[in-house]
Each structure stands twice: as C-alpha cells, then as structure tokens.
Amino acid sequence: MASAPREHRVVVVGAGVGGLVAALQLARRGLAVTLLEAADGPGGKLRQPLVDGAPIDSGPTVFTMRWIFEQIYESAGARLDDELELTALPVLARHAWGAGEQLDLFADPAQSRDAIARFAGPAEANRFGQFCRQARTVYDTLEGPFIRSQAPTLASMHGDLGLRGLAVLASLGPMRSLWGALGRHFHDPRMRQLFARYATYCGSSPWQAPATLMLITQVELDGVWSVRGGMHALAQSLARLAQRQGVTLRYGARVQAIDIVGGRATGVLLDSGERIAADSVVFNGDRSALGEGLLGDAARAATPPLPPSQRSLSALTWSLHAATDGFALERHNVFFQPDYRREFDDIFRHGRLPATPTVYVCAQDRGCPGLPAPARDRLLMLVNAPPAVRRALTESEIDACESHSFSLLERHGLMVRRTAQNTLRTTPADFQRMFPGSAGALYGMATHGWMSAFRRPGAASRIAGLYLAGGSVHPGPGVPMAAMSGQLAAATLMAHLDSTSRSHRVRISGGTSMRSAMTASMD
Ligand SMILES: Cc1cc2nc3c(=O)[nH]c(=O)nc-3n(C[C@H](O)[C@H](O)[C@H](O)COP(=O)(O)OP(=O)(O)OC[C@H]3O[C@@H](n4cnc5c(N)ncnc54)[C@H](O)[C@@H]3O)c2cc1C
C-alpha cells in the first residue's frame, strides 16, 4: 500500500468502541485524526455512571473475543496485557430456573459437560457436546467469509464459502430459526432456553434469528474475561492508545451536521458553531441518525434509516450499589421464567415490556478467584425491552416491569436492598436520548431472518468520504464486532486513499486534483 498523505485530515464522530478503533488505526497510518465525542468521556455504551459513590458498568459487561483486541493493540505497537488487566472467569455464567434448579457453564468444557450431566442427565450432556461441535463449525465457516469481510453479499458469501461451507450451512436446515435448530439438539427445555438466549446478544428473538446465530454461543464458550476497572476501562485504554498515536480527542463536542459539498464529506459543524474541515469523516453514531437527518439534510443520503420493524431489542436496566443476600451470585447470572416465548411476543409483536421477563444480573465484584464477597454489590440488572419506536412506555408500565423483575429475583431467593439513592434506572427512552437515532435499540438492526445480516451497511457510505463504524453497521453489534467495524472503516478509507493516490500519480500530468481523483474513485 502506498503511504498515506500526511496532510489527509479525518474527523471521527463518536468515541464508542468503533470510533476509537477507527481513529487509532487511521492515526497509526499517518493520517491527522480528530475524534469528536458529544459525551464527557470515551466509551459510548461502555458507560460507567457513579451510583451512590460507586462506578457501575452499565452497558456491556461480557468481554469476549479478546484476540480481536490483542490484534488491535498489537497493530498500535502495544500489548493488551500491558494496558489492561484481564482475568479469565472460570464460571461463564450461572443460570437459575427456580429454587435449587441451577446450572453453571464453565470455561472448561469438561466441567460444563459434567454439570449438564448432573442437571439434565448424561444423554443431554452428550447432546451438548454435539451442539458445541456444530457451533464451532458454524463459527469457523462464517468467520472469514462473513465477519471479517468488508461488505458481504449473498453472492460473495456463496463464492467465499465454497462447497464445504455451503454444506455446513445447509446442514443447519435452510430457513431454520435458532430456536428450531436448538430443538434438534436439546431435549431438556431449559437447555434449549439457555442457548436460545444468545440471540439476545445481538438484540434478536430466538424465534426469528437464523440458526447461524449459534456461533455466538461458541464465542462465549471460548472464554469470558473480567476487566479490572470495568468495561469502561477498555474504552479509556483505547482512548489513551489513540492519543499516543496522535489522535486529538475532544469531549463535550457534539456534531450538529456533516458538511457535504459536491457530493463529498468535507467536514463537520459542532453545536458550538465551530466548523472543522476534513478530507474524510467517519461516523460512529447510530447509522439511522444519518438517514433521519439528525446530522443535517445533506447527510441523509449516506444510508437509509432502519424501518421501525427492523430495530433490535432495547433494555430496561438498573445500576445498583446495594447489599444482597439469599443467592450465591456469580459474576454473570441469568434468572429464567418458564414461558420464554411470551417474552419475545410481548416485545416484538406487541411492542410492550415483557410480563414475564428474564432477568440478567452482573455482579461486578464477583466471580474472580480469590475475590471476597463485597459488603455491597455493584450490580447491573437488565431485562429486554422494546425499542422506543411505536410509543413511549408509561411510568406505570415501567414500574410494573420493575416489580415483576425484582419479585422474580426474590422467588429465586435473591434479596437486593435497594433504595432510591442506590439505584439508577435507565429506560429505552433514556438510551434513545444518549444514542440519537437509535430509538433506544441497543444493537442496531435485529438479526431476524437469513437475509438480515446482509442488510447492514458496510463501512463505505453512499456519500464519498463518509465512512461508518459501530454496532449498527457490518459486522454488527457487540463490543468485539463494533471494534472490528472500526478496523473495517479504517481499512476501507485507506484503500480508497491508496487507489486515489495511485490514480493521482497516473493522472497528475493531466492536472486532475487530489480531491476530484478521490471522488472519482468512490463513485
Ligand atoms: C445495556 C447494554 C448491554 C450490553 N451488553 C453487551 C455485552 O455484554 N457484550 C457485548 O459485547 N456488547 C454488549 N452491548 C452492546 C455493545 O455495548 C455495543 O454494540 C457497542 O458498545 C457499540 O459500540 P459503537 O462503536 O457502536 O459505539 P456506541 O457505544 O454506540 O457509541 C457511539 C458514540 O457516538 C457518540 N455520538 C453519536 N452522535 C454523535 C454526534 N452527533 N456528535 C458527537 N458524538 C456523537 C455517542 O455519544 C457515543 O459515545 C450492550 C449494550 C448495552 C447498552
């Protein structure tokens, strides 16, 4: 690749994981990068509000696929382990259905098999082994042709998968849902429910998600880590790394509009009235913000907004700093209800909060070997919720869901001593306010149906010089995927720049300017 022109100025809008990774990789390649973030610090959804004096991770809590971050740090001349303290969790998650009905999944697959054999019988443990083998094969099949691909299409996938890959996908059963595929593996309904829940990691219903989403299970079975200082520490570390690469970071800097001149992004206008010129812009907010005109009318053409019916799950969360008792909490805990289907019907069909929510609790000071139980737990409690697309949820609906959720915990024996002071509640409308254009949908587009994964925009928008990064674009949501989208945005921008500088060198004698050559290469 030809070296990048030093004078090429990039503005990255948003310091979520995707924006941070794009910024640091572009600066590493010699571009002049300014990162503008509306909030007062980095991280986006990796936020960590103070609740009753304690910092509580109130976004993502499950750190997986550490190899992606190892590569990112390495590409910036650093080592992940030197920058962040990660601890591999021996227990991946504790799952509870009722008093005494508990199943832990372990980092060690043999321990998981033994636990399943005790919980659901040896035959089910064997079926778990078969399921893991299939999930591994699906993951290995899709990693190259889909996850790492810049903008996969059905046609490119067909070619890249080859006959062997196509046979793997065909073996899942064309058009089968994740729920349907799990039914072929597991006989115990609780096991099916446990693995179906992984569809929610990308904001989807197991009844509508394709069977290929079983690859998410593999990602978790490959290991879960806790980060010292919380997931927010990852964002801070990426921001430090970006700064060391020469990125200028500016917080409290909300971009009001992306300037488009002659069909090309030429800079941004801040709320403060300041205008910053750029040769390229990377947008890390929700892609629907562009299509909805929240970044100015001219930027609407970049990518269409998501139709309301395609929005992913939102969430109702409680960040708590409270004493607990009655249940031996692990770091990651899931409290199930028997009627799982009803939860997704409520959300996706009726657009309402679930009457029978599954409750996830992350106990942030638990699970690391040798860690004593704290006097007060730092908890993130989460239930799935509809995005704020049809109507605003009323206070009384939210209160009712809160009371169902805490009652469920109590039925499992878990008492949480909450007060108004030690509890921070966040609703879909709050998420919409924090992440404009998202309608509170935390994972962009729901992965519903076989074709949905191909509908996410890639890194190159329809406007020359404007690139997209983050969980609402390819390869999709989740911290590692958003990081990968940042890598893809940087790579796509560099590839355009490279082809431009080649065409510039060829055409320079004809007097073609750098700018018009680049515009031509993007058309
Ligand atoms: C409650 C919750 C739980 C989750 N659990 C997990 C989990 O356990 N594991 C996992 O891997 N993932 C999880 N996720 C998903 C994961 O957090 C996201 O997919 C990922 O962090 C998205 O990163 P992003 O790059 O899209 O940026 P975002 O986090 O969406 O950040 C975008 C940034 O852009 C900024 N911005 C937007 N517009 C502008 C503007 N006009 N001007 C300036 N700045 C702007 C915003 O302020 C924000 O900081 C969870 C998310 C939530 C909310």
Short mmCIF file of C-alpha atoms in Angstrom, two decimals, residues 330-497:
data_model
loop_
_atom_site.label_atom_id
_atom_site.label_comp_id
_atom_site.label_asym_id
_atom_site.label_seq_id
_atom_site.Cartn_x
_atom_site.Cartn_y
_atom_site.Cartn_z
CA GLU A 330 -21.55 -15.36 40.24
CA ARG A 331 -20.34 -12.52 38.04
CA HIS A 332 -22.90 -13.25 35.31
CA ASN A 333 -26.30 -14.56 36.44
CA VAL A 334 -29.44 -15.29 34.46
CA PHE A 335 -32.82 -15.80 36.10
CA PHE A 336 -35.27 -17.50 33.75
CA GLN A 337 -39.05 -17.75 33.69
CA PRO A 338 -40.82 -20.77 32.21
CA ASP A 339 -42.71 -19.00 29.39
CA TYR A 340 -39.82 -17.79 27.24
CA ARG A 341 -41.79 -17.30 24.03
CA ARG A 342 -44.13 -14.85 25.69
CA GLU A 343 -41.22 -12.51 26.45
CA PHE A 344 -40.40 -12.10 22.74
CA ASP A 345 -44.05 -11.94 21.67
CA ASP A 346 -44.58 -9.11 24.14
CA ILE A 347 -41.58 -7.21 22.85
CA PHE A 348 -41.55 -7.79 19.10
CA ARG A 349 -45.23 -8.45 18.39
CA HIS A 350 -46.94 -6.17 20.89
CA GLY A 351 -44.21 -3.56 21.46
CA ARG A 352 -44.58 -3.77 25.24
CA LEU A 353 -42.42 -4.69 28.20
CA PRO A 354 -42.40 -8.40 28.96
CA ALA A 355 -44.87 -9.57 31.57
CA THR A 356 -42.53 -12.47 32.35
CA PRO A 357 -39.03 -11.04 31.91
CA THR A 358 -35.81 -13.00 32.04
CA VAL A 359 -33.51 -11.08 34.37
CA TYR A 360 -29.75 -10.79 33.86
CA VAL A 361 -27.65 -9.65 36.80
CA CYS A 362 -23.98 -8.76 36.53
CA ALA A 363 -22.39 -8.73 39.98
CA GLN A 364 -19.26 -6.76 39.21
CA ASP A 365 -17.21 -7.73 42.25
CA ARG A 366 -17.87 -11.46 41.99
CA GLY A 367 -16.51 -14.35 40.00
CA CYS A 368 -12.76 -13.65 40.05
CA PRO A 369 -10.92 -16.35 42.01
CA GLY A 370 -9.87 -15.17 45.47
CA LEU A 371 -12.17 -12.16 45.49
CA PRO A 372 -14.06 -11.81 48.83
CA ALA A 373 -17.81 -11.11 48.61
CA PRO A 374 -18.31 -7.33 48.92
CA ALA A 375 -20.38 -5.71 51.68
CA ARG A 376 -22.41 -4.02 48.95
CA ASP A 377 -22.63 -5.40 45.44
CA ARG A 378 -22.16 -3.29 42.32
CA LEU A 379 -24.88 -4.67 40.08
CA LEU A 380 -26.20 -4.16 36.60
CA MET A 381 -29.61 -5.72 36.27
CA LEU A 382 -31.12 -5.90 32.79
CA VAL A 383 -34.37 -7.05 31.19
CA ASN A 384 -35.10 -6.98 27.47
CA ALA A 385 -37.44 -4.23 26.31
CA PRO A 386 -38.95 -2.97 23.06
CA PRO A 387 -37.19 -0.10 21.31
CA ALA A 388 -38.89 3.29 21.55
CA VAL A 389 -40.42 3.11 18.08
CA ARG A 390 -44.16 2.81 18.43
CA ARG A 391 -44.88 4.83 21.58
CA ALA A 392 -43.24 5.89 24.80
CA LEU A 393 -43.56 3.42 27.66
CA THR A 394 -45.53 4.84 30.58
CA GLU A 395 -44.13 5.15 34.11
CA SER A 396 -46.69 2.68 35.37
CA GLU A 397 -45.69 0.07 32.75
CA ILE A 398 -42.07 0.52 33.70
CA ASP A 399 -42.88 0.31 37.42
CA ALA A 400 -44.85 -2.91 36.82
CA CYS A 401 -41.94 -4.48 34.93
CA GLU A 402 -39.58 -3.41 37.71
CA SER A 403 -41.75 -5.04 40.30
CA HIS A 404 -42.05 -8.30 38.23
CA SER A 405 -38.28 -8.35 37.81
CA PHE A 406 -37.38 -7.88 41.48
CA SER A 407 -40.11 -10.36 42.51
CA LEU A 408 -38.57 -12.94 40.20
CA LEU A 409 -35.22 -12.47 41.93
CA GLU A 410 -36.90 -12.85 45.31
CA ARG A 411 -38.55 -16.08 44.18
CA HIS A 412 -35.03 -17.31 43.42
CA GLY A 413 -34.02 -16.24 46.92
CA LEU A 414 -32.06 -13.13 45.87
CA MET A 415 -32.83 -10.08 48.02
CA VAL A 416 -31.47 -6.77 46.76
CA ARG A 417 -31.61 -3.98 49.37
CA ARG A 418 -32.40 -1.16 47.01
CA THR A 419 -33.27 2.42 47.81
CA ALA A 420 -33.98 5.44 45.63
CA GLN A 421 -30.44 6.61 46.37
CA ASN A 422 -28.56 3.43 45.46
CA THR A 423 -30.48 2.67 42.25
CA LEU A 424 -30.25 4.24 38.80
CA ARG A 425 -32.93 3.15 36.32
CA THR A 426 -32.37 3.52 32.57
CA THR A 427 -35.23 3.13 30.09
CA PRO A 428 -35.39 2.75 26.29
CA ALA A 429 -36.22 6.48 26.07
CA ASP A 430 -33.05 7.25 28.06
CA PHE A 431 -30.99 5.12 25.65
CA GLN A 432 -32.58 6.97 22.73
CA ARG A 433 -31.51 10.28 24.30
CA MET A 434 -27.95 9.05 24.85
CA PHE A 435 -27.65 7.46 21.40
CA PRO A 436 -29.59 9.67 18.95
CA GLY A 437 -31.23 7.91 16.03
CA SER A 438 -31.15 4.54 17.80
CA ALA A 439 -34.75 4.64 19.08
CA GLY A 440 -33.17 3.02 22.15
CA ALA A 441 -32.45 -0.15 20.13
CA LEU A 442 -29.10 -1.12 21.62
CA TYR A 443 -27.90 -3.44 18.88
CA GLY A 444 -28.92 -1.59 15.70
CA MET A 445 -30.84 -3.95 13.45
CA ALA A 446 -32.32 -7.18 14.79
CA THR A 447 -30.85 -10.25 13.10
CA HIS A 448 -34.20 -11.64 12.05
CA GLY A 449 -34.30 -13.96 9.04
CA TRP A 450 -31.47 -15.33 6.92
CA MET A 451 -31.06 -12.20 4.82
CA SER A 452 -30.90 -9.67 7.65
CA ALA A 453 -27.16 -9.97 8.19
CA PHE A 454 -26.63 -8.81 4.59
CA ARG A 455 -28.77 -5.71 5.09
CA ARG A 456 -26.35 -3.95 7.43
CA PRO A 457 -24.45 -1.24 5.62
CA GLY A 458 -20.73 -1.73 5.18
CA ALA A 459 -18.05 0.82 6.07
CA ALA A 460 -18.36 2.89 2.88
CA SER A 461 -21.48 5.05 2.95
CA ARG A 462 -23.23 6.28 -0.18
CA ILE A 463 -21.52 9.67 0.24
CA ALA A 464 -17.92 9.94 -0.88
CA GLY A 465 -15.51 10.45 2.00
CA LEU A 466 -18.07 9.45 4.65
CA TYR A 467 -17.47 6.14 6.41
CA LEU A 468 -19.47 4.22 9.01
CA ALA A 469 -18.30 2.36 12.12
CA GLY A 470 -20.14 0.86 15.08
CA GLY A 471 -22.64 -1.72 16.17
CA SER A 472 -25.32 -0.58 13.73
CA VAL A 473 -23.21 -1.46 10.68
CA HIS A 474 -21.43 -4.60 9.48
CA PRO A 475 -20.40 -6.94 11.13
CA GLY A 476 -22.97 -5.96 13.78
CA PRO A 477 -23.37 -5.31 17.49
CA GLY A 478 -21.30 -6.32 20.49
CA VAL A 479 -18.02 -4.83 21.69
CA PRO A 480 -15.71 -7.04 19.58
CA MET A 481 -17.85 -6.62 16.45
CA ALA A 482 -18.01 -2.83 16.89
CA ALA A 483 -14.21 -2.87 17.24
CA MET A 484 -13.98 -4.85 14.04
CA SER A 485 -16.24 -2.35 12.28
CA GLY A 486 -13.74 0.35 13.29
CA GLN A 487 -10.96 -1.70 11.71
CA LEU A 488 -13.05 -2.14 8.56
CA ALA A 489 -13.81 1.60 8.36
CA ALA A 490 -10.10 2.42 8.66
CA ALA A 491 -9.16 -0.22 6.08
CA THR A 492 -11.84 0.95 3.63
CA LEU A 493 -10.80 4.59 3.96
CA MET A 494 -7.13 3.66 3.48
CA ALA A 495 -7.96 1.52 0.44
CA HIS A 496 -9.84 4.45 -1.13
CA LEU A 497 -6.97 6.76 -0.33
#
